[in-house]
Coordinates of N, CA and C in Angstrom, one line a residue:
M2 N 113.0 226.6 118.0 CA 111.6 226.8 118.2 C 111.2 225.5 119.2
T3 N 110.5 225.7 120.2 CA 110.1 224.6 121.1 C 108.7 224.1 120.8
K4 N 108.5 222.9 120.5 CA 107.4 222.3 120.2 C 106.7 221.7 121.5
S5 N 105.4 221.8 121.7 CA 104.8 221.0 122.7 C 104.5 219.7 122.4
R6 N 104.4 218.7 123.3 CA 104.2 217.5 123.0 C 102.7 217.1 122.8
R7 N 102.4 216.4 122.0 CA 101.0 216.0 121.8 C 100.7 214.8 122.8
V8 N 99.5 214.5 123.1 CA 99.3 213.6 124.1 C 99.8 212.2 123.8
H9 N 100.0 211.7 122.7 CA 100.5 210.5 122.4 C 102.0 210.3 122.3
D10 N 102.7 211.5 122.5 CA 104.2 211.6 122.4 C 104.7 211.4 123.8
I11 N 105.1 210.1 124.2 CA 105.6 209.9 125.4 C 107.0 209.3 125.5
G12 N 107.7 209.4 124.3 CA 109.2 209.1 124.2 C 110.0 209.8 125.1
G13 N 110.7 209.1 126.1 CA 111.8 209.8 126.9 C 111.2 210.1 128.2
L14 N 110.0 210.0 128.4 CA 109.1 210.3 129.6 C 109.3 209.0 130.6
P15 N 109.4 209.3 131.8 CA 109.4 208.1 132.9 C 108.2 207.4 132.8
A16 N 108.3 206.0 132.8 CA 107.2 205.2 132.8 C 107.4 204.0 133.7
G17 N 106.4 203.3 133.9 CA 106.4 202.0 134.8 C 106.8 200.9 133.9
P18 N 106.8 199.5 134.4 CA 107.0 198.5 133.7 C 106.0 198.0 132.7
I19 N 106.5 197.6 131.6 CA 105.5 197.2 130.5 C 105.1 195.5 130.7
D20 N 103.8 195.3 130.8 CA 103.4 193.8 130.9 C 103.4 193.3 129.5
T21 N 104.3 192.3 129.4 CA 104.5 191.6 128.3 C 103.8 190.3 128.3
S22 N 103.1 190.1 129.2 CA 102.5 188.6 129.2 C 101.4 188.4 128.2
H23 N 101.2 187.2 127.9 CA 100.1 187.0 126.9 C 98.7 187.1 127.5
H24 N 97.8 187.6 126.8 CA 96.4 187.6 127.3 C 95.5 187.4 126.1
E25 N 94.3 186.7 126.4 CA 93.4 186.6 125.4 C 92.7 187.8 124.9
E26 N 92.5 187.9 123.7 CA 91.9 189.2 123.3 C 90.3 189.0 123.5
A27 N 89.6 190.0 123.9 CA 88.3 190.0 123.8 C 87.6 189.9 122.4
E28 N 86.4 189.4 122.5 CA 85.9 189.1 121.1 C 85.7 190.5 120.4
W29 N 85.2 191.6 121.1 CA 85.2 192.8 120.6 C 86.5 193.4 119.9
H30 N 87.5 192.9 120.4 CA 89.0 193.4 120.0 C 89.3 192.8 118.6
K31 N 88.8 191.6 118.5 CA 88.8 190.9 117.2 C 88.1 191.6 116.2
M32 N 86.9 191.9 116.6 CA 85.8 192.6 115.7 C 86.4 193.9 115.2
A33 N 86.9 194.7 116.3 CA 87.5 195.9 116.0 C 88.6 195.9 115.0
T34 N 89.4 195.0 115.0 CA 90.6 194.7 114.0 C 90.1 194.4 112.7
A35 N 89.1 193.5 112.7 CA 88.5 193.2 111.5 C 87.7 194.3 110.8
L36 N 87.1 195.1 111.6 CA 86.4 196.2 111.0 C 87.4 197.3 110.4
N37 N 88.5 197.6 111.2 CA 89.4 198.4 110.7 C 90.3 197.9 109.4
M38 N 90.5 196.8 109.3 CA 91.1 196.1 108.1 C 90.1 196.2 106.9
T39 N 88.8 196.1 107.1 CA 87.8 196.1 106.1 C 87.9 197.6 105.5
L40 N 87.9 198.4 106.4 CA 87.6 199.9 106.1 C 88.7 200.5 105.6
G41 N 90.1 199.9 105.8 CA 91.4 200.4 105.4 C 91.6 200.3 103.9
P42 N 92.8 200.8 103.6 CA 93.1 200.9 102.2 C 93.3 199.6 101.3
N43 N 93.6 198.5 101.9 CA 93.6 197.2 101.0 C 92.4 196.6 100.8
M44 N 91.3 197.2 101.4 CA 89.7 196.7 101.2 C 88.8 197.8 100.5
H45 N 88.3 198.5 101.3 CA 87.3 199.5 101.0 C 88.0 200.9 100.8
G46 N 89.1 201.1 101.3 CA 89.8 202.2 101.2 C 89.3 203.5 101.9
L47 N 88.3 203.3 102.8 CA 87.6 204.5 103.5 C 88.5 205.3 104.4
M48 N 89.7 204.5 104.9 CA 90.4 205.1 105.9 C 92.0 204.7 105.5
R49 N 92.8 205.8 105.5 CA 94.3 205.5 105.4 C 94.9 205.5 106.7
V50 N 96.1 204.9 106.6 CA 97.2 204.8 107.9 C 97.2 206.3 108.6
D51 N 97.6 207.2 107.6 CA 97.9 208.5 108.2 C 96.7 209.1 108.8
E52 N 95.4 208.9 108.2 CA 94.3 209.4 108.7 C 94.0 208.9 109.9
R53 N 94.1 207.5 110.1 CA 93.9 206.9 111.4 C 94.7 207.4 112.6
R54 N 96.0 207.6 112.1 CA 97.0 208.1 113.3 C 96.5 209.4 113.6
R55 N 96.3 210.2 112.6 CA 95.9 211.7 113.0 C 94.6 211.6 113.9
A56 N 93.6 210.9 113.5 CA 92.2 210.6 114.3 C 92.7 210.4 115.7
T57 N 93.4 209.3 115.7 CA 93.9 208.7 117.2 C 94.6 209.8 118.0
E58 N 95.5 210.5 117.3 CA 96.3 211.6 118.1 C 95.4 212.8 118.4
D59 N 94.2 212.9 117.7 CA 93.4 214.1 118.1 C 92.5 213.8 119.1
L60 N 92.4 212.6 119.7 CA 91.6 212.3 120.8 C 91.9 213.1 122.0
G61 N 92.9 213.8 122.1 CA 93.2 214.6 123.2 C 93.4 213.8 124.5
D62 N 92.7 214.4 125.6 CA 92.6 213.8 126.8 C 92.1 212.4 126.9
A63 N 91.3 212.3 126.0 CA 90.5 210.8 126.0 C 91.6 209.8 125.7
Y64 N 92.7 210.1 125.0 CA 93.8 209.1 124.3 C 94.3 208.4 125.7
N65 N 94.7 209.0 126.9 CA 95.0 208.3 127.8 C 94.1 207.6 128.7
R66 N 92.8 208.1 128.7 CA 91.8 207.3 129.4 C 91.4 206.1 128.6
L67 N 91.5 206.0 127.4 CA 91.1 204.9 126.6 C 92.1 203.7 126.4
G68 N 91.7 202.6 126.2 CA 92.7 201.7 126.0 C 93.0 201.4 124.4
Y69 N 93.7 200.8 124.0 CA 94.3 200.6 122.6 C 93.1 200.4 121.7
F70 N 92.2 199.4 121.8 CA 91.1 199.1 120.9 C 90.1 200.3 121.1
D71 N 89.9 200.7 122.4 CA 88.8 201.9 122.5 C 89.3 203.0 121.7
R72 N 90.6 203.3 121.6 CA 91.1 204.4 120.7 C 90.9 204.1 119.3
S73 N 91.2 203.0 119.0 CA 91.0 202.7 117.4 C 89.5 202.6 117.2
V74 N 88.7 202.3 118.0 CA 87.2 202.3 117.5 C 86.8 203.7 117.5
Q75 N 87.2 204.5 118.5 CA 86.8 206.0 118.7 C 87.5 206.7 117.4
A76 N 88.6 206.5 117.1 CA 89.4 207.2 116.0 C 88.5 207.0 114.8
G77 N 88.2 205.6 114.5 CA 87.5 205.2 113.4 C 86.2 205.7 113.3
A78 N 85.4 205.8 114.2 CA 84.0 206.5 114.2 C 84.2 207.9 113.9
N79 N 85.2 208.6 114.6 CA 85.5 210.0 114.2 C 85.7 210.1 112.8
L80 N 86.5 209.4 112.2 CA 86.8 209.5 110.7 C 85.4 209.3 109.9
L81 N 84.8 208.3 110.2 CA 83.6 208.1 109.6 C 82.7 209.2 109.4
I82 N 82.6 209.8 110.7 CA 81.6 211.1 110.7 C 82.2 212.2 110.0
E83 N 83.6 212.4 110.2 CA 84.2 213.4 109.3 C 84.0 213.3 107.7
K84 N 84.0 212.1 107.3 CA 83.9 211.8 105.9 C 82.4 211.7 105.4
G85 N 81.5 212.0 106.5 CA 80.1 212.0 106.0 C 79.6 210.4 105.8
V86 N 80.3 209.4 106.2 CA 79.8 208.0 105.9 C 78.8 207.7 106.8
L87 N 78.8 208.1 108.1 CA 77.8 208.0 109.2 C 77.6 209.2 109.8
T88 N 76.6 209.3 110.6 CA 76.5 210.5 111.6 C 76.7 210.1 113.0
E89 N 76.9 210.8 113.8 CA 77.1 210.5 115.3 C 75.9 210.0 115.7
D90 N 74.7 210.3 115.4 CA 73.3 209.9 115.8 C 73.2 208.4 115.4
E91 N 73.6 208.1 114.1 CA 73.5 206.8 113.5 C 74.4 205.9 114.5
I92 N 75.7 206.1 114.6 CA 76.5 205.4 115.6 C 75.8 205.3 116.9
L93 N 75.5 206.3 117.6 CA 74.9 206.1 119.0 C 73.6 205.4 119.0
N94 N 72.7 205.4 117.8 CA 71.5 204.5 117.8 C 71.9 203.1 117.7
R95 N 73.0 202.8 116.9 CA 73.2 201.4 116.6 C 74.1 201.0 118.1
M96 N 74.8 201.7 118.6 CA 75.3 201.2 120.0 C 74.2 200.9 120.8
A97 N 73.2 201.7 120.9 CA 72.1 201.6 121.9 C 71.5 200.2 121.6
K98 N 71.2 199.9 120.3 CA 70.5 198.6 119.9 C 71.5 197.4 120.2
I99 N 72.6 197.5 120.1 CA 73.6 196.5 120.5 C 73.6 196.3 121.9
K100 N 73.7 197.3 122.8 CA 73.7 197.4 124.0 C 72.3 196.5 124.7
A101 N 71.3 196.9 124.1 CA 70.0 196.5 124.4 C 69.9 195.0 124.3
R102 N 70.4 194.5 123.0 CA 70.5 193.2 122.6 C 71.1 192.2 123.5
N103 N 72.4 192.9 123.8 CA 73.3 192.1 124.9 C 72.8 192.0 126.0
S104 N 72.0 192.9 126.8 CA 71.6 193.0 128.0 C 70.4 192.0 128.0
A105 N 69.8 191.8 126.9 CA 68.6 190.9 127.0 C 69.1 189.3 126.9
E106 N 70.3 189.2 126.5 CA 70.8 187.8 126.4 C 71.1 187.1 127.7

């Protein structure tokens, strides 16, 4: 039986060089990591590693358009919506408030 590859399965495919140089993380990357750790199994237990992996792999075409932290945040948001913790409207409204606050600064 031949299985088709999912978007994240790139093992063995041709690829370019990997940039291994050190770079400073953006502040929101640190905040995303902290949020993921807080929601994870060792703290509040809202998200398990296997759930996060599945949600990330389920991003489809967006998987390749998004960066690492963008995928992490989107997958986390999708899981919170799936679990009924937040609605998409609640997330979008909060994002709009943050954008408005940041543009006013």
